[in-house]
Short mmCIF file of C-alpha atoms and ligand atoms in Angstrom, two decimals:
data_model
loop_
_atom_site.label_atom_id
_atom_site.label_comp_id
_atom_site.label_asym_id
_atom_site.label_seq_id
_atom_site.Cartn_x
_atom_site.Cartn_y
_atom_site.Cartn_z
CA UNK A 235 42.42 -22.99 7.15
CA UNK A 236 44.38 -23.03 4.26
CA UNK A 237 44.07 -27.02 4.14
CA UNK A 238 40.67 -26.49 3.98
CA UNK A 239 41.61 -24.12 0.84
CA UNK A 240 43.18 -26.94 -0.77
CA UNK A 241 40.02 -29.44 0.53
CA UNK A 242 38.11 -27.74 -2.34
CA UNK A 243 37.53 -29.78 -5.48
CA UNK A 244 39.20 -28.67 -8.43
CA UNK A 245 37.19 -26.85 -11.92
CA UNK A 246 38.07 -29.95 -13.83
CA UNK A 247 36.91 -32.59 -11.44
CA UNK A 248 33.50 -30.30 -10.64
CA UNK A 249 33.35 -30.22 -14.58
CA UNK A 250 33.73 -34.15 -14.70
CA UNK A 251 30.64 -34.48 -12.42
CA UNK A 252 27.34 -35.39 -13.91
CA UNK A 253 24.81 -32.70 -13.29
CA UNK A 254 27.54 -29.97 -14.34
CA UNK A 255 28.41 -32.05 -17.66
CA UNK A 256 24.09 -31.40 -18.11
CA UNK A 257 24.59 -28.07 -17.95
CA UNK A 258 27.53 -27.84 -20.05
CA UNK A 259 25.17 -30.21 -22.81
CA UNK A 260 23.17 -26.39 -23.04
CA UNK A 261 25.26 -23.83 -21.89
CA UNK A 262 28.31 -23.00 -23.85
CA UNK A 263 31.65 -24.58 -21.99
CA UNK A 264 32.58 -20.83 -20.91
CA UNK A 265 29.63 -20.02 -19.27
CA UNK A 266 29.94 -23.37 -17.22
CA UNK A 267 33.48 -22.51 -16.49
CA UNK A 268 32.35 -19.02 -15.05
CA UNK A 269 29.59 -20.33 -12.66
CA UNK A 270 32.01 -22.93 -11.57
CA UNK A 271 34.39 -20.49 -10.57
CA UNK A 272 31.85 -18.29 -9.20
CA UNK A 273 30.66 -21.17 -6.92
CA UNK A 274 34.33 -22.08 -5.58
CA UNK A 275 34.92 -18.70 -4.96
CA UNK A 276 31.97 -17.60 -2.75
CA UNK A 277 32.91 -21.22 -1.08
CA UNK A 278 36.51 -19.60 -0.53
CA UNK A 279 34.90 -16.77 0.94
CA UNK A 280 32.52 -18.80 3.21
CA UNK A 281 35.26 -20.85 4.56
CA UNK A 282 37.34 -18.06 5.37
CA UNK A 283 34.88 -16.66 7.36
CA UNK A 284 34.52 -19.97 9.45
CA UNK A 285 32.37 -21.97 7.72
CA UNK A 286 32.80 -25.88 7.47
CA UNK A 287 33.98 -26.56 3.72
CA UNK A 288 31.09 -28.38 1.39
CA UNK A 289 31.44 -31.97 0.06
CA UNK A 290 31.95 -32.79 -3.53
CA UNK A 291 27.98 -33.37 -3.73
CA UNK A 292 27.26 -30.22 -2.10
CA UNK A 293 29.35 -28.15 -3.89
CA UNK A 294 27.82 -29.86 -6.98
CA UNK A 295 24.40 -28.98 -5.96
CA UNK A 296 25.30 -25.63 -5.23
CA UNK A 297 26.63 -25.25 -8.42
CA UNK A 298 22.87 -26.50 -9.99
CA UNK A 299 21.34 -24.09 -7.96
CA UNK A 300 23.07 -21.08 -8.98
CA UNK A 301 22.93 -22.25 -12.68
CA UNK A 302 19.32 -22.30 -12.84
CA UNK A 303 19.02 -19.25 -10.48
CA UNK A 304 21.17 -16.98 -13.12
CA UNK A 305 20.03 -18.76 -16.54
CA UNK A 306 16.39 -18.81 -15.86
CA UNK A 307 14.51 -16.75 -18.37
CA UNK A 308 13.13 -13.48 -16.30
CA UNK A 309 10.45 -12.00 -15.79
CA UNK A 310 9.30 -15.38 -14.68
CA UNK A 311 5.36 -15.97 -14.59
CA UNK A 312 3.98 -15.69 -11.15
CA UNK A 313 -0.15 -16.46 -9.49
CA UNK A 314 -0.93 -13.23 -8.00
CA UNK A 315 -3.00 -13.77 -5.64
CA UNK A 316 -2.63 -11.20 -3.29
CA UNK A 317 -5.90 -9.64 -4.92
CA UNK A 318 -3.74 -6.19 -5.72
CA UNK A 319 -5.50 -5.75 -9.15
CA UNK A 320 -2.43 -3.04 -10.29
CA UNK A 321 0.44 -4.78 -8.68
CA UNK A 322 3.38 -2.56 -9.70
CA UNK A 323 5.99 -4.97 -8.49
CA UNK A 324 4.12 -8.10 -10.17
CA UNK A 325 3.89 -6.21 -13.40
CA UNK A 326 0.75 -4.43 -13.36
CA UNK A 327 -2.06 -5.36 -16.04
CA UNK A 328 -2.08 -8.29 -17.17
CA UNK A 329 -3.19 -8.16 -21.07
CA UNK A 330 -6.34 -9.82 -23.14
CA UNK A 331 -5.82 -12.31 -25.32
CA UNK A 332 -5.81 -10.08 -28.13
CA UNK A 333 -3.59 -7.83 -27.02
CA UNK A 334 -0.98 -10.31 -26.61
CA UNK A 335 -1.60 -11.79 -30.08
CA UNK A 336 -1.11 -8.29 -31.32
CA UNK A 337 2.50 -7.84 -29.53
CA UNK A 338 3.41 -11.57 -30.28
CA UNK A 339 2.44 -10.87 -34.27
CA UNK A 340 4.09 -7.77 -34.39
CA UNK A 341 7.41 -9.11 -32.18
CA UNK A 342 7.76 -12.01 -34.97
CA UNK A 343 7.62 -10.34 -38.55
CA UNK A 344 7.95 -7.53 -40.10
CA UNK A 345 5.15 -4.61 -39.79
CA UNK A 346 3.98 -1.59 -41.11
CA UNK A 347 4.65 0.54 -37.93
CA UNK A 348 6.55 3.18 -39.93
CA UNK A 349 4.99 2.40 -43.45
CA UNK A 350 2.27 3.56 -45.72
CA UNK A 351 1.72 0.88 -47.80
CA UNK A 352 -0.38 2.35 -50.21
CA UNK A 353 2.04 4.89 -51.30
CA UNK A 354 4.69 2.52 -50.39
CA UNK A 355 6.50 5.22 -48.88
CA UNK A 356 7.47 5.99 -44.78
CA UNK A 357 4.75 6.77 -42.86
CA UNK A 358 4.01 7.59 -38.91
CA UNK A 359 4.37 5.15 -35.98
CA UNK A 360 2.02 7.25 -34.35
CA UNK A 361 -0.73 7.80 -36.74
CA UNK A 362 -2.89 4.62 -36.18
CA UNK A 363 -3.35 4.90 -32.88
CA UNK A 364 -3.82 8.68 -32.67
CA UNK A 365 -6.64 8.12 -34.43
CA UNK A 366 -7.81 5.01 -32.45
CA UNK A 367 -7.04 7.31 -28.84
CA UNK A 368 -9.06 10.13 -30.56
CA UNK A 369 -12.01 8.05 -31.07
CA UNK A 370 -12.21 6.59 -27.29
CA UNK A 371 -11.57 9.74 -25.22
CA UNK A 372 -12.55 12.69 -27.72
CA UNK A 373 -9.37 14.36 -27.95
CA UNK A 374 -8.20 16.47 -31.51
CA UNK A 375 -4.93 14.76 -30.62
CA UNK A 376 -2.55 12.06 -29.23
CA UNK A 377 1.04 10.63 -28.61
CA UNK A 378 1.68 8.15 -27.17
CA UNK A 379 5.26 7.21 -25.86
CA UNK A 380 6.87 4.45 -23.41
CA UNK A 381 5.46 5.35 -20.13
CA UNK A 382 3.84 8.30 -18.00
CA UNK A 383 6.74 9.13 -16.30
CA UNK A 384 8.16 10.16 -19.30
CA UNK A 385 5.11 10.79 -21.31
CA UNK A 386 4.76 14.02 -18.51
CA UNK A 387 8.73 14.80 -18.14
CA UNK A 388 8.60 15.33 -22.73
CA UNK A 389 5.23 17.47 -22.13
CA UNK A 390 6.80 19.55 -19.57
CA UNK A 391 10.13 19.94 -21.09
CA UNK A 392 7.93 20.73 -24.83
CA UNK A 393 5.95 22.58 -23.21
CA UNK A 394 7.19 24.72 -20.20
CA UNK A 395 11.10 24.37 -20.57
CA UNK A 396 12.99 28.16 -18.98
CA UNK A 397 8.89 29.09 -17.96
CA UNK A 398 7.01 28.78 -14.61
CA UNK A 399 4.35 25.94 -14.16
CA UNK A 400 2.28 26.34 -11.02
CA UNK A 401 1.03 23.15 -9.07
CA UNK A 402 -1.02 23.10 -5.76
CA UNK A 403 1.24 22.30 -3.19
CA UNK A 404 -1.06 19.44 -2.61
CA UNK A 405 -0.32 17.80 -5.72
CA UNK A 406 3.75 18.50 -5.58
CA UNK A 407 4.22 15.21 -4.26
CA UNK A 408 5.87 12.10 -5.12
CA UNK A 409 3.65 9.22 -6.94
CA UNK A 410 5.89 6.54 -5.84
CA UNK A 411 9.15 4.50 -7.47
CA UNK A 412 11.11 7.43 -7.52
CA UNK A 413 8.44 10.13 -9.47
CA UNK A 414 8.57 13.22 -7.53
CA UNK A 415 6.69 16.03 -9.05
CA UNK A 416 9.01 18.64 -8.26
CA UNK A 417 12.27 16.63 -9.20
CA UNK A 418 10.22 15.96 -12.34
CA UNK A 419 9.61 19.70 -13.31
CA UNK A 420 13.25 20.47 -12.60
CA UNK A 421 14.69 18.04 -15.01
CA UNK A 422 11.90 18.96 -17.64
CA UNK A 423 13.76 22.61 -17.07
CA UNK A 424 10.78 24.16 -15.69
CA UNK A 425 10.54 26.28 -12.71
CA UNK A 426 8.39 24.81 -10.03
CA UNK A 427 5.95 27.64 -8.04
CA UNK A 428 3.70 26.56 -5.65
CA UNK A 429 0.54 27.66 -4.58
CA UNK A 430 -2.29 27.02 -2.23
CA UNK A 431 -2.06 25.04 1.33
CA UNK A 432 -1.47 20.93 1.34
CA UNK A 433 -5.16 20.45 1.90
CA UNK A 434 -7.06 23.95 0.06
CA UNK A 435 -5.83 25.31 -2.95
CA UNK A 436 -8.35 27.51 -4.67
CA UNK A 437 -8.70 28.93 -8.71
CA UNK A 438 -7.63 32.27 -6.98
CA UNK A 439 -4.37 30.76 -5.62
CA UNK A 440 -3.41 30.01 -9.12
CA UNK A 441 -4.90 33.18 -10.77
CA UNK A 442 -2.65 34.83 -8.26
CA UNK A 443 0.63 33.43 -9.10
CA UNK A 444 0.11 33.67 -13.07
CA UNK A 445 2.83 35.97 -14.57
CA UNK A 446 4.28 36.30 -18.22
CA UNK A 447 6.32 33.84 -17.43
CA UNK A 448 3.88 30.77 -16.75
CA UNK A 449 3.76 28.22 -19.84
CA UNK A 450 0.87 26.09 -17.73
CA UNK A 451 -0.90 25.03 -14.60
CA UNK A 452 -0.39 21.29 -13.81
CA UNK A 453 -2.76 19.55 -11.99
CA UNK A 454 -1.47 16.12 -10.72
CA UNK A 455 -4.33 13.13 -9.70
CA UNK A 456 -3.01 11.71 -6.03
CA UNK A 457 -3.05 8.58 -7.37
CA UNK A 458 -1.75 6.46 -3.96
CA UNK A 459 -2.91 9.17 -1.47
CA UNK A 460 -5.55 10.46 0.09
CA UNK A 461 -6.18 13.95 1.85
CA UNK A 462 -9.39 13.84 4.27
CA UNK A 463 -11.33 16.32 5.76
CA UNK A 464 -11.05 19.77 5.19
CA UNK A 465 -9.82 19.87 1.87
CA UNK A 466 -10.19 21.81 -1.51
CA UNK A 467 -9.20 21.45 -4.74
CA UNK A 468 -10.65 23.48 -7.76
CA UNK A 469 -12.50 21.27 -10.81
CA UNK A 470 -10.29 21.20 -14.04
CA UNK A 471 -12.77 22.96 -15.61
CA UNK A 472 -12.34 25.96 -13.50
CA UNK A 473 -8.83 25.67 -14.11
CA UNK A 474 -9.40 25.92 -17.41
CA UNK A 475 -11.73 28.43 -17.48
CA UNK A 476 -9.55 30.80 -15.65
CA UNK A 477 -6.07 29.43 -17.62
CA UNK A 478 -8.21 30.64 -20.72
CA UNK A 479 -8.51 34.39 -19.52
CA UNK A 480 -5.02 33.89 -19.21
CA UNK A 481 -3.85 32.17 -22.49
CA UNK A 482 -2.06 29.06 -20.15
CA UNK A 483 -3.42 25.61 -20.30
CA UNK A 484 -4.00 22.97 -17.76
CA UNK A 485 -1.99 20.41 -17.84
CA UNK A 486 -3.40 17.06 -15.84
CA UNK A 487 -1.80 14.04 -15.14
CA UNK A 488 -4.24 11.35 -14.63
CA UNK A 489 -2.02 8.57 -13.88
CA UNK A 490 -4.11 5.69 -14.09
CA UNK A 491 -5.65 7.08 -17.29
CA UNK A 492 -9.45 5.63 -16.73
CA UNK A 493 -11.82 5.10 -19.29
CA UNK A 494 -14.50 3.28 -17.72
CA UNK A 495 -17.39 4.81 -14.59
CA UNK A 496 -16.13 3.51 -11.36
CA UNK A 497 -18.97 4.28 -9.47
CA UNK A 498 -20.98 0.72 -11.92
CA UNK A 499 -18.51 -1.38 -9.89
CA UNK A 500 -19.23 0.18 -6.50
CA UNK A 501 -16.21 2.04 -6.57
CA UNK A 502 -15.63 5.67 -6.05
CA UNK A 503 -15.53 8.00 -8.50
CA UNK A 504 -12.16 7.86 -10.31
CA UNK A 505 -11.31 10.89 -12.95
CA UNK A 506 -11.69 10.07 -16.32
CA UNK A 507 -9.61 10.81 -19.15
CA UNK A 508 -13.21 11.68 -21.50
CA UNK A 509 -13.57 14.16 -18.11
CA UNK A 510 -10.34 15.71 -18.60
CA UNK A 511 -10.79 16.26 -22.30
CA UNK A 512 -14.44 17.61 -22.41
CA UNK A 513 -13.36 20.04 -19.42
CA UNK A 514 -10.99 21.58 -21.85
CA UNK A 515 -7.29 20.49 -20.71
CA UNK A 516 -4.35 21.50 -22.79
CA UNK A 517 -2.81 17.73 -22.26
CA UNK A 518 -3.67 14.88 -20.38
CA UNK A 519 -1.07 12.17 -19.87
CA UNK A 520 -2.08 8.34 -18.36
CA UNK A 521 -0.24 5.00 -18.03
CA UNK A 522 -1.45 2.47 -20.53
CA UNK A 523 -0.90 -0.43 -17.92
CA UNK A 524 -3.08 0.74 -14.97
CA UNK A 525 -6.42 0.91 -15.28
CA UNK A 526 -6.65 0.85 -19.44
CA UNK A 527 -5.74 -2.20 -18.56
CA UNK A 528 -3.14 -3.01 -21.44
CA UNK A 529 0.93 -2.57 -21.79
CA UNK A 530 3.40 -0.27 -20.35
CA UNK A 531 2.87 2.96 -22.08
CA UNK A 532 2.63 6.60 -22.29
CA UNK A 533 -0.22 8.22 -22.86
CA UNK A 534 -0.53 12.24 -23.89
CA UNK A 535 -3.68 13.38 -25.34
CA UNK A 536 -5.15 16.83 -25.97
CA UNK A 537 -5.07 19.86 -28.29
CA UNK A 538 -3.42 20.10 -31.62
CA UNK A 539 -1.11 22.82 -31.48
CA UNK A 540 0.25 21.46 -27.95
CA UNK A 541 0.43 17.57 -29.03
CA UNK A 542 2.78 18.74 -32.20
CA UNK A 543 5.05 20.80 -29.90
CA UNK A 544 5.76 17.42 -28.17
CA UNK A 545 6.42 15.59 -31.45
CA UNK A 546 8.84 17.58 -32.62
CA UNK A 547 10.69 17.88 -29.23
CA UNK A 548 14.18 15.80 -29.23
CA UNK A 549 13.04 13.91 -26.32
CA UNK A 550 10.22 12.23 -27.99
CA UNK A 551 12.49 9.91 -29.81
CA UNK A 552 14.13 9.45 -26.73
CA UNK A 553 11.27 8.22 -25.06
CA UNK A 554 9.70 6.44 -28.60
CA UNK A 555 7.14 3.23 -27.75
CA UNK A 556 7.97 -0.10 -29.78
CA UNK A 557 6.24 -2.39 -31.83
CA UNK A 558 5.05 -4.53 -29.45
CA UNK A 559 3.26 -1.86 -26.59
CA UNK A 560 2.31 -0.30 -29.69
CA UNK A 561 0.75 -3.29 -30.96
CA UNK A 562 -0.84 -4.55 -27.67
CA UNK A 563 -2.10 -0.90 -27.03
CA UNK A 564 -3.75 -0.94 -30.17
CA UNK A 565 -5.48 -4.28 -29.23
CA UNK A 566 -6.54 -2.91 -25.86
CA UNK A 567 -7.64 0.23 -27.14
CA UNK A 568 -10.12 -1.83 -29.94
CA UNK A 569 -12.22 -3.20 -26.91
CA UNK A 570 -13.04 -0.11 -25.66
CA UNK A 571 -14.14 0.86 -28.96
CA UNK A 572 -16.22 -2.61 -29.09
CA UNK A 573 -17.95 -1.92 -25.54
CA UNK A 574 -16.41 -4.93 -24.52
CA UNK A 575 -13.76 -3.33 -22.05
CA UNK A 576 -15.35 -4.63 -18.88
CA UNK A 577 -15.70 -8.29 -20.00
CA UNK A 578 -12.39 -8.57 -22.06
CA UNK A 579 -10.09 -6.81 -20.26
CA UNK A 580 -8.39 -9.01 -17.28
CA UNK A 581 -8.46 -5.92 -14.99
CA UNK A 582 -11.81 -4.43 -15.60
CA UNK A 583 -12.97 -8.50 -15.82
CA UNK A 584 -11.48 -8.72 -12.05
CA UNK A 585 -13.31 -5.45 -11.06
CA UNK A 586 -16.59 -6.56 -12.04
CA UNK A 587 -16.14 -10.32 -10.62
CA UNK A 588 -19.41 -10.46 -9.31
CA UNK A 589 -18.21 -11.83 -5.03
CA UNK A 590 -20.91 -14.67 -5.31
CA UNK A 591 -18.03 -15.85 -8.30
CA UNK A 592 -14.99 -15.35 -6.73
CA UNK A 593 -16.60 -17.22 -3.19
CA UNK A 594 -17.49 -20.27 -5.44
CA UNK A 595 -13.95 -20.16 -6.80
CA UNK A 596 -12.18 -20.05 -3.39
CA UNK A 597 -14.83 -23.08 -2.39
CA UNK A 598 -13.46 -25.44 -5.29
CA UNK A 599 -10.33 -24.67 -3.97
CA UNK A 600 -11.03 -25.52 -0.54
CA UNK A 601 -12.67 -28.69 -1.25
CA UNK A 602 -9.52 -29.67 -3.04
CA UNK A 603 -7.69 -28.61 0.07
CA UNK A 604 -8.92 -30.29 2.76
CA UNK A 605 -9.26 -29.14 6.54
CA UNK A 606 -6.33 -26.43 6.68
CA UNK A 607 -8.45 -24.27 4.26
CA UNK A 608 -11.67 -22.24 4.70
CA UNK A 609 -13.31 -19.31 2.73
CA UNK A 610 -13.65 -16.23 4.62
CA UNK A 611 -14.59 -12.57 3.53
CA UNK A 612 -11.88 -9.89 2.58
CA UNK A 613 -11.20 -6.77 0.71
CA UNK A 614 -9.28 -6.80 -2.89
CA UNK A 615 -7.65 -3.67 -3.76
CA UNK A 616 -6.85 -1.30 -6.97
CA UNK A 617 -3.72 -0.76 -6.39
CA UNK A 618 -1.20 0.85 -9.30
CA UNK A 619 -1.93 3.49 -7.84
CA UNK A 620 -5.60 3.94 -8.86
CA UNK A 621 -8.50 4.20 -6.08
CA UNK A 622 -6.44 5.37 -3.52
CA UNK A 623 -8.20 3.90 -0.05
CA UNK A 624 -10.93 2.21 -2.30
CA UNK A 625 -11.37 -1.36 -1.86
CA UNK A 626 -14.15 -4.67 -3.34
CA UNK A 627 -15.54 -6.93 -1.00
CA UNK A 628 -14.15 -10.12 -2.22
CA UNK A 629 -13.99 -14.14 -0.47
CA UNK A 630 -10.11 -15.76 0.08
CA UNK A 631 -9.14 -18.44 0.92
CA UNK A 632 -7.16 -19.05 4.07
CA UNK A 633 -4.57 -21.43 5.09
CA UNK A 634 -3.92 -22.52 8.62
CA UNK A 635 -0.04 -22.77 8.90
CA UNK A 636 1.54 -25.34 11.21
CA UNK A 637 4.37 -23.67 13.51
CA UNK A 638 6.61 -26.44 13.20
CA UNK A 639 7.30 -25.35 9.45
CA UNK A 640 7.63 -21.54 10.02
CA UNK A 641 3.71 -20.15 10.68
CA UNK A 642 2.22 -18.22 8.18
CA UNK A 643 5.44 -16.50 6.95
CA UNK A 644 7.18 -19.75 6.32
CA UNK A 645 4.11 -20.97 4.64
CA UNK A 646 3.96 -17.82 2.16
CA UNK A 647 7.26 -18.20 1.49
CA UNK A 648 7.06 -22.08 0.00
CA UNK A 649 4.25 -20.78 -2.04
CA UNK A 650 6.70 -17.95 -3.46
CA UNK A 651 9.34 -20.50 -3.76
CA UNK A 652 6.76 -23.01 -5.73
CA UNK A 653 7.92 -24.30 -9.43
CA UNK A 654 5.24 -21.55 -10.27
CA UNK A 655 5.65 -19.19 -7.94
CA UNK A 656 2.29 -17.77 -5.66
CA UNK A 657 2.11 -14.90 -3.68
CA UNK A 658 -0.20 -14.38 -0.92
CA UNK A 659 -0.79 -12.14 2.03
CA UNK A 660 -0.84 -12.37 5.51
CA UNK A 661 -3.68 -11.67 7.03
CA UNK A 662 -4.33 -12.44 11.19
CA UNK A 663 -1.47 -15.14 11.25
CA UNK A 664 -3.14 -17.00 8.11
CA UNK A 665 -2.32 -17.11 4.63
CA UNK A 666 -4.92 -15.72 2.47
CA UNK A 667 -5.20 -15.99 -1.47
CA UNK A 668 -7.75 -14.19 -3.16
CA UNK A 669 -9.43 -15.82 -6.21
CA UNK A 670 -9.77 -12.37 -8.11
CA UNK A 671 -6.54 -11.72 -9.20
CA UNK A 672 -5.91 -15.27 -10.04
CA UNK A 673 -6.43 -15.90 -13.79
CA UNK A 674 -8.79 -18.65 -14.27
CA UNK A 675 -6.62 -20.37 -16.47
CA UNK A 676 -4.07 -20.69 -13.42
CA UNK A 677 -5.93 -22.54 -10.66
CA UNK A 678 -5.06 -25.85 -11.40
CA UNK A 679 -1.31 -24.82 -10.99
CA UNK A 680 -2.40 -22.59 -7.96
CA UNK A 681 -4.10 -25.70 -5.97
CA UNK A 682 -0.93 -28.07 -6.76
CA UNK A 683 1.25 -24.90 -5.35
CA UNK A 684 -0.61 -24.90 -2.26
CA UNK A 685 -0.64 -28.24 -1.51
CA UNK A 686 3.11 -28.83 -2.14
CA UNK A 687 3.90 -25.79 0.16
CA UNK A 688 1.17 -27.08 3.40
CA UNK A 689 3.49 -30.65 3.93
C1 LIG B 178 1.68 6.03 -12.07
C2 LIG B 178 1.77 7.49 -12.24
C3 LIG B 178 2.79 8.08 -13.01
C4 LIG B 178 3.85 7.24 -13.65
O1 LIG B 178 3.33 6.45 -14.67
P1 LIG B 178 4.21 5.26 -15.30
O2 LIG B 178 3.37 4.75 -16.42
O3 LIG B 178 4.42 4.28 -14.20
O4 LIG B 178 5.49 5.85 -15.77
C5 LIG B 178 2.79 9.45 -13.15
N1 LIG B 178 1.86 10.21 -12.57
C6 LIG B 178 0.86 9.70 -11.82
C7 LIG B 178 -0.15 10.62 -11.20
C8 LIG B 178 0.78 8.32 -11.63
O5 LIG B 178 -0.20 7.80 -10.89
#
């Protein structure tokens, strides 16, 4: 064993070796050092545990590997093609053009995000685009911060911190990555009552539990679930109606924070934020990078004298947006303004795909694919959280995997593992890739991914 030990090339002589003097060429001589080390080390541990010890080449290789594993700039680009619209884990919306020319114009100067410049004198970060988010869903007011989570955490704290807030014990749920209502309200220092049944909650349930102690009623959009059947839930405007007698607003977190009618794309209805404000919520909070379609962001709009208490709450720096959302939201929000959301947005673009598109997509792909591929009919989803259950006929295209190079989950994994990496689905022992979540300017990559990974 301990010959073995002593088998192990030494730092200097792994230094000497070519591909390790290339990385030392960009990397600084410590950082070399370190994943050298690194490398003999785990190789200590491997052989201890059995394990035959590597040859100078190997252990060479190995070192590569882990140098371009740890040094390669992240988040790297990846195809989705799973045809998840709102893929959380892949980074949910991707942005227009113009949005990213915002972000990438404000991330290289200097900007006038806290300036006025015709007094020359400090001005508000938020002030542009309270106006621009007052214009597009109607609201006397808006904030916007660095996401939702946080975005409804400052607006319960502002609002409801040492007071009751009463929620449907349908809605008291977790929304998924760790955003449980209830956990939510606690932290915000709010006390949590519950009314109502998990599937009927009426106006009266909340009438009933309103004391001189409740600061608001929240109502929460179950943005990844659905409740079937024999179910109730009052419309906001009742809510508000009734809060009104009372003096306590409704509070309503959206999530996805949608602008657009659904139901044009042959979707179900999906609660808009316009809704929300014309019913006559207190607040309404939404992502920016669901279905708006733009960057990560926090979105709290609503009335006057509620908005301000939020702004002057110490959290609200805490939770401040920077210059580049800022700048990208701005972008995003313009094309709603313009009419153009659905055609210059990429996710409203990939809702409205018209199938007849997407199936001649997944055709030029075939042809360039040969006889492992065919087109065959699917579903494409929402996802984000948006649309629970909803789902667009769409066309993918699916790959017969050979069994001698690990089936269909073998398969999907070379694709993931591709100098661009793909990800697919699995679908009846075949990969599938569906053309609507693949931007148009990827497909040339895409069809060179694929038919690396099928050898
Ligand atoms: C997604 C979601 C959130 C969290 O929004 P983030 O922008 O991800 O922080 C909060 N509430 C609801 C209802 C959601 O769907």
């Amino acid at each position: 064993m301990s010959s073995s030990f002593r088998n192990l090339p030494s730092v200097d002589l792994l230094l000497s070796q070519e591909p390790v003097l290339q990385l030392a060429r960009t990397y600084s001589h410590e950082a070399v050092v370190r994943i050298v080390r690194q490398q003999l080390d785990e190789c200590r541990r491997t052989i201890a545990l059995g394990a035959a010890p590597p040859t100078l080449p190997e252990l060479v290789n190995m070192i590569s590997h882990r140098a371009t594993q740890a040094w390669q700039s992240r988040p790297q680009s990846v195809i989705n093609a799973t045809g998840v619209i709102l893929h959380t884990n892949l980074g949910r919306a991707p942005l227009s053009l113009q949005a990213v020319q915002a972000a990438m114009a404000a991330a290289k100067g200097y900007t006038d995000l806290e300036f006025e410049l015709v007094k020359g004198e400090r001005g508000s970060r938020q002030a542009h685009m309270r106006s621009l988010l007052c214009q597009v869903t109607g609201a006397e007011a808006a904030l916007v911060v660095n996401n939702n989570a946080s975005a409804v955490m400052l607006g319960l704290a502002a609002i409801a911190y040492g007071k009751e807030v009463i929620v449907s014990r349908g809605e008291a749920v977790e929304i998924g990555g760790g955003f449980r209502i209830p956990d939510v309200l606690a932290q915000s220092g709010a006390r949590l009552v519950e009314v109502g049944t998990t599937n009927r909650t009426y106006v009266a349930d909340y009438e009933a539990a309103i004391t001189g102690n409740t600061a608001a009623l929240l109502k929460v959009h179950s943005s990844n679930f659905r409740v079937m059947g024999f179910t109730h839930t009052p419309e906001i405007v009742e809510l508000v109606e009734m809060g009104r007698r009372h003096n306590v607003p409704v509070l309503h977190d959206l999530g996805s924070g949608c602008l657009l009618e659904t139901t044009q794309f042959g979707l179900a209805h999906e609660p808009t934020v316009q809704e929300s404000i014309a019913a006559g919520c207190g607040l309404a909070f939404f992502s920016g990078d669901k279905l708006l379609g733009g960057p990560q962001a926090g979105i709290v709009v609503g009335q006057q004298e509620l908005v301000a208490r939020l702004e002057r709450h110490p959290l609200a720096r805490a939770v401040r947006i920077d210059k580049m959302s800022l700048a990208a939201l701005g972008a995003t929000l313009l094309h709603y303004l313009k009419g153009e959301a659905a055609t210059a947005i990429p996710v409203w673009q990939m809702i409205s795909a018209p199938p007849d598109a997407i199936r001649r997509r997944a055709a030029r792909w075939r042809r360039a694919l040969g006889p492992r591929a065919s087109v065959v009919r699917g579903e494409s989803t929402i996802g984000g959280g948006s649309l629970p259950g909803e789902t667009l006929p769409t066309w993918l295209l699916a790959l017969d995997p050979d069994a001698s190079t690990g089936g269909a989950e073998g398969l999907a994994q070379r694709l993931r593992q591709a100098t661009t990496p793909v990800v697919a689905r699995i679908e009846n022992d075949r990969v599938v890739l569906d053309p609507r979540t693949v931007l148009p300017d990827e497909e040339k990559t895409l069809v060179k991914a694929i038919r690396e990974s099928l050898k």
